[in-house]
Short mmCIF file of C-alpha atoms in Angstrom, two decimals:
data_model
loop_
_atom_site.label_atom_id
_atom_site.label_comp_id
_atom_site.label_asym_id
_atom_site.label_seq_id
_atom_site.Cartn_x
_atom_site.Cartn_y
_atom_site.Cartn_z
CA MET A 1 217.19 117.21 -100.50
CA ALA A 2 214.93 114.55 -97.85
CA GLU A 3 216.86 112.11 -95.84
CA SER A 4 216.66 108.26 -96.85
CA ILE A 5 215.71 105.64 -94.30
CA GLY A 6 215.25 102.27 -95.81
CA ILE A 7 216.44 98.75 -95.59
CA VAL A 8 220.48 98.11 -95.53
CA GLY A 9 220.26 94.08 -94.94
CA TYR A 10 218.04 91.35 -94.00
CA GLY A 11 218.53 87.30 -93.35
CA VAL A 12 215.87 84.68 -92.92
CA ASP A 13 215.99 81.34 -90.86
CA VAL A 14 213.97 78.72 -91.64
CA PRO A 15 214.04 75.02 -90.14
CA ARG A 16 215.79 72.51 -91.63
CA TYR A 17 212.38 70.35 -90.45
CA ARG A 18 209.33 69.74 -92.69
CA ILE A 19 205.91 67.75 -92.31
CA LYS A 20 203.78 67.29 -94.77
CA ALA A 21 199.92 68.51 -94.37
CA SER A 22 199.06 64.95 -96.22
CA GLU A 23 200.66 63.12 -93.03
CA ILE A 24 199.01 65.25 -90.31
CA ALA A 25 195.74 64.37 -92.85
CA ARG A 26 196.34 60.88 -92.38
CA VAL A 27 196.52 61.25 -88.17
CA TRP A 28 193.66 62.62 -87.84
CA GLY A 29 191.92 60.98 -91.03
CA GLU A 30 191.15 63.83 -93.12
CA GLU A 31 190.86 64.24 -96.32
CA GLU A 32 194.20 65.47 -97.26
CA ASN A 33 193.09 67.27 -100.91
CA ARG A 34 190.21 68.77 -98.78
CA ILE A 35 193.93 70.50 -96.31
CA VAL A 36 195.68 71.32 -99.50
CA ASN A 37 193.08 73.04 -101.68
CA GLY A 38 191.77 74.75 -98.78
CA LEU A 39 194.79 76.01 -97.11
CA GLY A 40 196.59 76.05 -100.36
CA LEU A 41 199.97 74.64 -98.90
CA SER A 42 201.30 71.69 -99.20
CA GLU A 43 203.48 70.99 -96.19
CA LYS A 44 205.10 73.25 -93.25
CA SER A 45 208.47 74.16 -91.58
CA VAL A 46 208.84 72.81 -88.28
CA PRO A 47 211.32 73.74 -85.64
CA ALA A 48 214.39 71.19 -83.90
CA LEU A 49 214.32 70.01 -80.86
CA ASP A 50 216.83 72.70 -79.90
CA GLN A 51 215.29 75.24 -81.65
CA ASP A 52 212.61 78.61 -80.88
CA ALA A 53 211.97 81.96 -81.40
CA ALA A 54 215.25 82.84 -79.91
CA THR A 55 217.64 81.13 -81.80
CA LEU A 56 215.64 81.10 -84.79
CA ALA A 57 216.18 85.26 -84.69
CA VAL A 58 219.94 85.45 -84.23
CA GLU A 59 220.69 83.20 -87.28
CA ALA A 60 218.17 85.79 -88.78
CA ALA A 61 219.45 88.97 -87.81
CA ARG A 62 223.01 87.01 -87.54
CA ARG A 63 222.28 86.45 -91.48
CA ALA A 64 221.11 89.99 -91.80
CA VAL A 65 223.62 91.97 -90.07
CA ARG A 66 226.96 89.86 -92.32
CA HIS A 67 224.36 91.45 -95.88
CA SER A 68 224.48 95.17 -94.88
CA GLY A 69 227.34 95.24 -94.02
CA ILE A 70 227.20 97.08 -90.85
CA ASN A 71 229.75 96.50 -87.83
CA PRO A 72 227.49 95.36 -84.60
CA GLN A 73 228.45 98.30 -82.45
CA LEU A 74 226.15 100.60 -84.33
CA ILE A 75 223.12 99.11 -84.29
CA ASN A 76 221.69 101.29 -81.42
CA SER A 77 217.94 99.27 -81.28
CA ILE A 78 216.42 96.26 -81.59
CA PHE A 79 212.49 95.07 -81.46
CA VAL A 80 211.86 91.41 -81.75
CA GLY A 81 208.69 90.42 -82.32
CA SER A 82 207.44 87.69 -81.36
CA GLU A 83 203.56 85.12 -80.04
CA SER A 84 206.58 82.88 -78.95
CA HIS A 85 208.96 84.32 -77.03
CA PRO A 86 210.44 81.58 -75.35
CA TYR A 87 210.56 83.48 -71.72
CA ALA A 88 206.03 85.41 -70.72
CA VAL A 89 209.32 87.18 -68.34
CA LYS A 90 212.35 88.12 -69.68
CA PRO A 91 213.49 89.27 -73.51
CA THR A 92 214.39 88.18 -76.79
CA ALA A 93 216.00 90.63 -77.58
CA THR A 94 218.67 90.68 -74.83
CA ILE A 95 219.81 87.30 -76.46
CA VAL A 96 219.68 88.72 -79.48
CA ALA A 97 221.84 91.63 -78.80
CA GLU A 98 224.34 89.76 -76.72
CA ALA A 99 224.41 87.33 -79.65
CA ILE A 100 225.08 90.04 -82.81
CA ASN A 101 227.68 91.39 -80.47
CA ALA A 102 225.49 94.68 -80.85
CA ALA A 103 225.39 95.15 -76.64
CA PRO A 104 225.38 96.70 -74.38
CA VAL A 105 224.44 100.27 -75.99
CA LEU A 106 220.93 99.96 -77.38
CA PHE A 107 217.31 99.92 -77.12
CA ALA A 108 215.70 96.76 -76.99
CA ALA A 109 212.04 95.21 -76.75
CA ASP A 110 210.23 92.55 -77.15
CA HIS A 111 206.94 93.47 -79.15
CA GLU A 112 204.18 90.32 -79.83
CA PHE A 113 201.07 91.12 -81.74
CA ALA A 114 200.55 87.46 -82.97
CA CYS A 115 201.07 87.84 -86.49
CA LYS A 116 202.75 91.41 -87.23
CA GLY A 117 205.52 92.28 -84.21
CA GLY A 118 207.60 92.54 -86.62
CA THR A 119 206.89 94.98 -88.71
CA ALA A 120 206.54 96.76 -85.99
CA GLY A 121 209.39 95.84 -84.99
CA ILE A 122 210.68 97.50 -88.03
CA ILE A 123 208.36 101.09 -87.57
CA ASN A 124 210.07 102.06 -83.91
CA SER A 125 213.66 101.67 -85.45
CA TYR A 126 211.71 103.69 -88.43
CA ALA A 127 210.83 106.53 -86.23
CA LEU A 128 213.79 106.03 -83.70
CA LEU A 129 216.25 106.58 -87.26
CA LYS A 130 213.68 109.65 -88.45
CA SER A 131 213.81 110.59 -85.63
CA GLY A 132 217.86 111.04 -85.00
CA GLU A 133 218.57 109.02 -82.16
CA ILE A 134 220.15 105.93 -83.83
CA GLU A 135 222.78 105.05 -87.21
CA TYR A 136 220.59 101.51 -87.40
CA GLY A 137 217.88 100.06 -86.08
CA LEU A 138 216.74 96.08 -86.05
CA GLY A 139 213.56 94.97 -86.70
CA ILE A 140 212.84 91.37 -85.96
CA GLY A 141 209.70 89.06 -86.48
CA THR A 142 210.96 84.94 -85.06
CA ASP A 143 207.98 82.18 -85.10
CA THR A 144 207.24 78.81 -83.26
CA SER A 145 203.74 78.51 -82.92
CA GLN A 146 201.63 75.39 -83.25
CA GLY A 147 197.71 75.13 -83.15
CA SER A 148 196.64 72.72 -80.80
CA PRO A 149 197.04 68.79 -82.51
CA GLY A 150 194.36 68.07 -85.42
CA ASP A 151 192.51 71.75 -85.80
CA ALA A 152 192.77 73.10 -89.79
CA LEU A 153 195.62 76.00 -88.21
CA GLU A 154 197.95 72.04 -87.19
CA TYR A 155 198.29 72.18 -90.84
CA SER A 156 200.08 75.21 -91.33
CA ALA A 157 201.71 76.47 -88.42
CA GLY A 158 205.43 76.54 -89.26
CA ALA A 159 208.40 77.82 -87.44
CA GLY A 160 210.89 81.13 -88.92
CA ALA A 161 212.45 83.91 -88.99
CA GLY A 162 213.30 86.96 -89.98
CA ALA A 163 215.10 90.21 -89.70
CA PHE A 164 215.77 93.57 -90.98
CA ILE A 165 218.48 96.02 -90.11
CA VAL A 166 217.05 100.21 -91.49
CA GLY A 167 219.95 103.22 -91.77
CA LYS A 168 220.12 106.03 -93.79
CA LYS A 169 223.61 104.94 -95.62
CA ASP A 170 223.57 102.23 -97.93
CA VAL A 171 220.11 101.76 -98.28
CA ILE A 172 219.08 99.53 -100.81
CA ALA A 173 215.36 99.74 -100.70
CA GLU A 174 214.66 103.15 -98.89
CA ILE A 175 210.92 103.04 -97.06
CA LYS A 176 209.16 105.92 -98.09
CA GLY A 177 206.33 105.42 -96.14
CA ILE A 178 204.54 103.96 -93.62
CA TYR A 179 200.69 103.10 -92.73
CA ALA A 180 199.25 101.74 -89.44
CA TYR A 181 195.53 100.47 -89.09
CA THR A 182 194.18 98.66 -85.56
CA THR A 183 191.09 97.78 -84.39
CA ASP A 184 189.09 95.65 -81.24
CA THR A 185 188.77 92.62 -83.36
CA PRO A 186 188.80 88.92 -81.42
CA ASP A 187 189.36 86.56 -84.03
CA PHE A 188 192.60 84.95 -82.18
CA TRP A 189 193.89 85.23 -79.06
CA ARG A 190 196.19 82.92 -76.93
CA ARG A 191 195.80 83.08 -72.64
CA GLU A 192 198.84 83.47 -70.36
CA HIS A 193 199.77 79.44 -69.68
CA ALA A 194 197.87 78.06 -72.71
CA ILE A 195 199.83 76.67 -74.77
CA TYR A 196 197.78 76.72 -78.00
CA PRO A 197 195.65 79.62 -79.47
CA SER A 198 192.20 79.90 -79.51
CA HIS A 199 190.03 81.21 -82.80
CA GLY A 200 187.36 82.31 -84.36
CA GLY A 201 186.95 80.22 -87.19
CA ARG A 202 185.65 81.73 -89.67
CA PHE A 203 185.61 85.00 -88.12
CA THR A 204 189.07 85.46 -88.99
CA GLY A 205 188.61 85.73 -92.66
CA ALA A 206 186.46 88.59 -93.06
CA PRO A 207 186.34 91.07 -89.96
CA GLY A 208 189.65 89.75 -89.33
CA TYR A 209 192.27 89.24 -91.91
CA PHE A 210 190.60 90.95 -95.20
CA LYS A 211 189.13 93.87 -93.99
CA HIS A 212 192.52 94.74 -91.66
CA VAL A 213 195.30 93.90 -94.84
CA GLN A 214 192.62 96.20 -96.87
CA SER A 215 192.59 98.99 -94.91
CA GLY A 216 196.14 98.95 -94.68
CA ALA A 217 196.61 98.81 -97.88
CA LYS A 218 194.19 101.11 -99.19
CA GLY A 219 195.17 102.94 -96.48
CA ILE A 220 199.08 103.50 -97.72
CA MET A 221 198.54 103.67 -101.18
CA GLU A 222 195.61 106.71 -100.95
CA LYS A 223 198.15 108.78 -98.49
CA MET A 224 200.62 107.33 -101.62
CA GLY A 225 198.79 108.41 -104.40
CA THR A 226 199.39 104.92 -106.27
CA ARG A 227 197.37 102.39 -107.68
CA PRO A 228 198.46 98.80 -107.38
CA SER A 229 199.09 99.48 -111.15
CA ASP A 230 202.34 101.48 -109.64
CA TYR A 231 203.71 98.73 -107.82
CA ALA A 232 206.47 95.61 -109.29
CA TYR A 233 205.49 93.52 -105.83
CA ALA A 234 203.31 93.13 -103.70
CA VAL A 235 204.00 91.14 -100.29
CA PHE A 236 200.96 90.15 -97.48
CA HIS A 237 200.56 88.14 -94.17
CA GLN A 238 200.21 85.12 -95.40
CA PRO A 239 199.31 82.66 -92.85
CA ASN A 240 197.62 80.26 -95.24
CA GLY A 241 198.95 80.48 -99.80
CA LYS A 242 195.15 80.73 -99.71
CA PHE A 243 193.84 83.73 -98.19
CA PRO A 244 197.22 86.62 -99.84
CA ARG A 245 195.59 85.11 -103.35
CA THR A 246 192.49 86.32 -102.30
CA VAL A 247 193.27 89.88 -101.07
CA ALA A 248 195.92 89.96 -103.66
CA LYS A 249 192.86 90.52 -105.99
CA GLN A 250 190.41 91.46 -104.18
CA LEU A 251 193.25 94.96 -103.64
CA GLY A 252 193.54 94.74 -107.65
CA PHE A 253 197.35 93.20 -108.10
CA THR A 254 197.95 90.14 -110.42
CA PRO A 255 200.06 87.15 -109.30
CA GLU A 256 202.19 88.39 -110.27
CA GLN A 257 203.01 90.75 -108.85
CA ILE A 258 202.67 88.18 -105.09
CA ALA A 259 204.29 85.84 -106.42
CA PRO A 260 207.79 85.93 -105.36
CA GLY A 261 207.23 86.92 -102.04
CA LEU A 262 204.51 83.54 -101.25
CA ILE A 263 206.24 81.94 -99.13
CA THR A 264 203.96 80.05 -96.55
CA PRO A 265 203.25 77.20 -99.30
CA LEU A 266 206.33 76.05 -99.46
CA ILE A 267 206.97 76.73 -95.51
CA GLY A 268 203.82 77.23 -93.82
CA ASN A 269 202.25 79.91 -92.20
CA THR A 270 205.83 81.18 -89.82
CA TYR A 271 203.70 84.33 -87.73
CA SER A 272 205.70 86.81 -87.06
CA ALA A 273 207.88 86.25 -89.48
CA ALA A 274 205.72 85.64 -92.20
CA SER A 275 205.18 89.12 -94.40
CA MET A 276 208.60 89.64 -93.75
CA ILE A 277 209.90 85.60 -95.24
CA GLY A 278 207.95 87.25 -97.91
CA LEU A 279 209.38 90.65 -98.55
CA ALA A 280 213.49 89.24 -98.34
CA ALA A 281 212.24 87.05 -100.87
CA THR A 282 211.26 89.90 -102.57
CA LEU A 283 214.32 92.18 -102.53
CA ASP A 284 215.85 88.53 -103.36
CA ALA A 285 214.24 89.35 -107.05
CA ALA A 286 213.41 92.41 -107.14
CA LYS A 287 215.94 95.30 -109.41
CA PRO A 288 216.48 98.84 -108.92
CA GLY A 289 212.94 101.40 -109.24
CA ASP A 290 211.28 98.25 -108.15
CA LYS A 291 208.06 99.98 -105.48
CA ILE A 292 206.85 97.81 -102.80
CA LEU A 293 204.21 97.25 -100.90
CA VAL A 294 203.92 96.08 -98.11
CA THR A 295 201.10 94.81 -95.64
CA SER A 296 201.27 92.70 -92.24
CA PHE A 297 198.42 91.91 -90.36
CA GLY A 298 198.28 90.68 -86.47
CA SER A 299 195.38 89.43 -85.30
CA GLY A 300 193.51 91.02 -82.42
CA ALA A 301 194.24 93.37 -84.89
CA GLY A 302 196.18 95.05 -87.18
CA SER A 303 198.21 96.10 -90.49
CA ASP A 304 201.24 97.13 -90.76
CA ALA A 305 201.63 99.36 -93.98
CA PHE A 306 205.08 100.02 -95.92
CA HIS A 307 205.15 101.65 -99.78
CA ILE A 308 209.19 100.63 -100.28
CA GLU A 309 211.49 102.14 -102.85
CA VAL A 310 213.88 99.32 -104.10
CA THR A 311 217.17 101.63 -104.80
CA ASP A 312 220.50 101.16 -107.86
CA LYS A 313 222.75 99.77 -104.35
CA ILE A 314 220.38 97.00 -104.35
CA LEU A 315 222.99 95.93 -107.28
CA ASP A 316 226.14 95.88 -105.52
CA LYS A 317 224.16 94.16 -101.69
CA ARG A 318 222.26 91.33 -103.67
CA ASN A 319 221.55 89.53 -100.38
CA PRO A 320 224.89 85.42 -100.20
CA LEU A 321 221.47 83.68 -98.71
CA PRO A 322 218.32 84.18 -101.30
CA VAL A 323 215.15 82.88 -99.36
CA LEU A 324 215.01 80.38 -101.27
CA GLU A 325 218.99 78.93 -100.63
CA VAL A 326 217.78 78.82 -96.91
CA ILE A 327 214.39 77.41 -97.51
CA LYS A 328 216.03 74.35 -100.07
CA HIS A 329 217.70 72.29 -97.41
CA LYS A 330 214.42 69.77 -95.54
CA ILE A 331 215.16 67.22 -93.39
CA TYR A 332 210.76 65.64 -94.07
CA ILE A 333 209.55 64.09 -90.00
CA ASP A 334 206.58 61.81 -89.45
CA TYR A 335 203.91 62.38 -86.78
CA GLY A 336 204.92 60.98 -84.34
CA THR A 337 208.87 63.41 -84.36
CA TYR A 338 206.95 66.02 -85.58
CA ALA A 339 204.95 66.04 -82.42
CA LYS A 340 208.32 65.20 -80.46
CA HIS A 341 209.64 68.51 -81.83
CA ARG A 342 206.47 70.00 -80.71
CA LYS A 343 206.99 69.08 -77.29
CA LYS A 344 202.68 67.70 -77.72
CA LEU A 345 204.08 64.65 -75.34
CA ILE A 346 203.24 64.86 -71.69
CA MET A 347 205.55 62.08 -70.64
CA MET B 1 225.39 69.16 -61.97
CA LYS B 2 223.53 72.03 -62.64
CA PRO B 3 225.97 74.54 -63.36
CA GLY B 4 225.55 78.30 -60.93
CA LEU B 5 223.84 81.90 -63.12
CA PRO B 6 227.14 83.62 -62.83
CA LEU B 7 228.98 81.12 -64.12
CA LEU B 8 226.70 80.89 -67.28
CA TRP B 9 226.66 84.25 -67.77
CA ARG B 10 230.01 84.91 -66.82
CA LYS B 11 231.17 82.35 -70.00
CA THR B 12 227.99 83.99 -72.64
CA LYS B 13 230.63 86.12 -74.70
CA GLU B 14 231.85 82.32 -75.16
CA ARG B 15 228.75 80.13 -75.63
CA TYR B 16 227.59 82.88 -77.93
CA ASN B 17 229.75 84.05 -80.21
CA LEU B 18 232.73 81.37 -79.40
CA VAL B 19 235.16 83.95 -78.52
CA GLY B 20 238.32 82.41 -76.89
CA THR B 21 241.67 84.23 -76.31
CA LYS B 22 244.83 84.53 -78.52
CA CYS B 23 247.84 85.42 -78.26
CA GLU B 24 249.72 88.81 -79.89
CA THR B 25 253.17 87.25 -79.45
CA CYS B 26 252.86 83.92 -81.23
CA GLY B 27 249.62 83.89 -82.45
CA THR B 28 248.63 80.54 -80.90
CA TYR B 29 244.51 80.68 -80.34
CA TYR B 30 242.63 79.13 -77.04
CA MET B 31 239.53 77.97 -77.14
CA PRO B 32 238.58 78.39 -74.09
CA GLU B 33 240.23 81.76 -72.95
CA ARG B 34 243.28 81.65 -71.78
CA LYS B 35 244.92 84.31 -69.36
CA ILE B 36 248.35 83.46 -69.89
CA CYS B 37 249.91 82.35 -72.81
CA ALA B 38 251.12 78.79 -72.32
CA LYS B 39 253.84 79.00 -74.97
CA CYS B 40 255.00 82.59 -74.12
CA ARG B 41 254.05 82.82 -70.45
CA ARG B 42 254.47 86.43 -69.46
CA LYS B 43 256.18 87.99 -72.62
CA GLY B 44 252.48 87.17 -74.08
CA LYS B 45 250.47 89.88 -74.72
CA ILE B 46 246.83 87.75 -74.56
CA ILE B 47 243.49 89.61 -75.95
CA PRO B 48 240.14 88.63 -77.18
CA TYR B 49 239.31 86.78 -79.79
CA ALA B 50 235.63 85.78 -81.76
CA PHE B 51 236.14 82.48 -84.30
CA SER B 52 234.93 81.93 -87.34
CA GLY B 53 232.43 78.83 -86.82
CA ARG B 54 233.76 77.21 -89.71
CA GLY B 55 235.83 74.08 -88.95
CA LYS B 56 235.54 70.09 -89.64
CA ILE B 57 234.82 66.69 -87.81
CA PHE B 58 237.93 65.71 -86.14
CA THR B 59 236.84 63.20 -84.23
CA TYR B 60 232.88 62.36 -83.36
CA THR B 61 230.94 59.81 -81.32
CA VAL B 62 227.14 59.37 -81.85
CA ILE B 63 225.51 58.84 -78.45
CA ARG B 64 222.17 56.22 -77.78
CA VAL B 65 222.17 56.30 -74.11
CA ALA B 66 221.68 60.11 -73.27
CA PRO B 67 222.14 61.13 -70.13
CA GLU B 68 219.53 63.64 -67.67
CA ASP B 69 218.01 66.39 -70.21
CA TYR B 70 219.24 65.09 -72.95
CA GLU B 71 217.70 61.81 -73.81
CA PHE B 72 214.71 62.87 -76.73
CA PHE B 73 217.23 63.88 -78.79
CA VAL B 74 219.07 60.14 -78.63
CA PRO B 75 220.48 59.40 -81.37
CA TYR B 76 222.18 62.83 -81.64
CA VAL B 77 225.91 63.47 -82.89
CA LEU B 78 228.67 64.76 -80.24
CA ALA B 79 232.66 65.89 -82.49
CA ILE B 80 235.36 67.02 -81.79
CA ILE B 81 234.95 69.87 -84.62
CA GLU B 82 238.95 71.16 -85.84
CA LEU B 83 237.81 75.41 -86.32
CA GLU B 84 239.73 76.59 -89.03
CA GLU B 85 241.95 78.48 -86.87
CA GLY B 86 243.07 75.31 -85.58
CA VAL B 87 241.94 74.64 -81.66
CA ARG B 88 239.86 71.49 -81.60
CA ILE B 89 236.27 71.69 -79.81
CA THR B 90 233.83 69.48 -77.51
CA GLY B 91 229.90 70.09 -79.58
CA GLN B 92 227.01 68.32 -81.46
CA VAL B 93 226.30 68.58 -84.43
CA VAL B 94 222.70 69.13 -85.39
CA ASP B 95 220.63 68.94 -88.73
CA VAL B 96 222.07 65.01 -89.38
CA ASP B 97 221.84 61.42 -89.71
CA PRO B 98 224.11 60.57 -87.83
CA GLU B 99 224.84 57.92 -90.22
CA SER B 100 226.40 60.75 -93.03
CA VAL B 101 228.38 61.97 -90.69
CA ARG B 102 232.40 61.61 -91.84
CA VAL B 103 235.93 62.95 -89.96
CA GLY B 104 236.70 66.01 -91.93
CA GLN B 105 233.34 67.39 -92.37
CA PRO B 106 233.25 70.61 -93.21
CA VAL B 107 230.65 71.84 -90.92
CA GLU B 108 229.64 75.55 -89.29
CA MET B 109 228.39 77.37 -86.26
CA VAL B 110 224.86 77.80 -85.51
CA PHE B 111 222.79 78.97 -82.65
CA ARG B 112 220.64 76.59 -80.44
CA LYS B 113 219.20 76.16 -76.79
CA ILE B 114 221.89 73.94 -75.23
CA HIS B 115 220.32 73.43 -71.37
CA GLU B 116 216.36 73.86 -70.59
CA ASP B 117 216.94 73.69 -66.70
CA ASN B 118 212.74 72.27 -66.77
CA PRO B 119 209.58 74.28 -67.38
CA GLU B 120 210.38 76.83 -65.72
CA GLY B 121 214.24 77.23 -65.45
CA LEU B 122 217.31 78.72 -67.61
CA ILE B 123 217.33 78.31 -70.80
CA THR B 124 220.54 78.55 -72.14
CA TYR B 125 221.71 78.79 -75.32
CA GLY B 126 225.39 78.65 -77.07
CA PHE B 127 227.26 77.58 -80.44
CA LYS B 128 226.84 74.11 -81.92
CA PHE B 129 227.50 72.71 -85.68
CA ARG B 130 226.55 71.65 -89.09
CA PRO B 131 226.65 70.66 -92.35
CA VAL B 132 227.76 72.91 -94.81
CA ALA B 133 225.09 72.99 -97.08
#
């Protein structure tokens, strides 16, 4: 019998602070309805002054370790994907490794691939598991990204982290297949030392998000010999509330299939964490035998796609801290406080 | 004022994971760590101990005039936390309206930034506390 490799535990963290799209629209003289309807979201998460991509990654990883029930010393690889790593040089993965007591015998590295560095980390750990080099691996997507003031991205750029431990024992959701699609597409970027990203406006849509997510999803379905109707759920990268709904429809998935994993409308775009938090919320709702299709997207551009099948083990190992529980605690702030939190003020 | 790198590095386990010590002879917990048990002296056997991070507010104060580098945080809550093992330590309480804090309130450890030297300097991470939701 082929070895089963898959998810043995997961955790997410999302800051409690929120700003409403209407508050941002008020400052920039925009019409609230145009923003809310255009982006499909009405508020976003904002990190506290003492939260960054590393602290969110640590909290998500600790929750994943707790959920998995494993000894963290058995985690032999940690890959942290982010486009907002706190240091340009000094890994976030070492901070996480020490904070979850997985150090020192492990492979550790940081990834950056816009919004898909986190799923790239799961694929790296999956490969190390398949080659027999590790017992457990950890892939994390975490971000506290920024949109420049007044830009469309400012309404959606949220903060959060998702962490997945993969292994071969007590697997709650088996990763049966992976597929990736990558091209050199200049849809969105941030240069060294630049605070805010630049993007191609409408160019981020068709040749960026839609081409890669569609190709990733179609590629994994062709590889696995499946159709959209074979899946109980699908999770797509969600830079806003609109794109994942549109791509799901284009691919032939129903609104019900993407509903549990559509979290961006509630907390904003968590970049590297977005598809991972979506997968976590989907697993919270899934039952044994369910097939889940996951397709991430990172600008620049590429998509990682996964075919996942939920096992009987999920019944004994429900996550004690579901995504909807994590995100229900909110503290609303105004634009001035938000500007302070995001260090938009020049002192 | 600024602690040196070796000192920060030596205390990483303490700051990240609330690692103190416990005397196996008499069962007394210490945070920060002690090399010798204050009760058992030479008969004590000290081992590292990771505290659970759960506890309650023993007492607190609201900081309204902050020291350098903490100006953005005011007003913020600094508390003495009694951990469930009985040890009392000082820590910031975050994600909370200072007016709602009360003695005896249950709290849990969270991982946060403790200090940033400057935009080019070191970021120090470690434990803070948050009311249990």
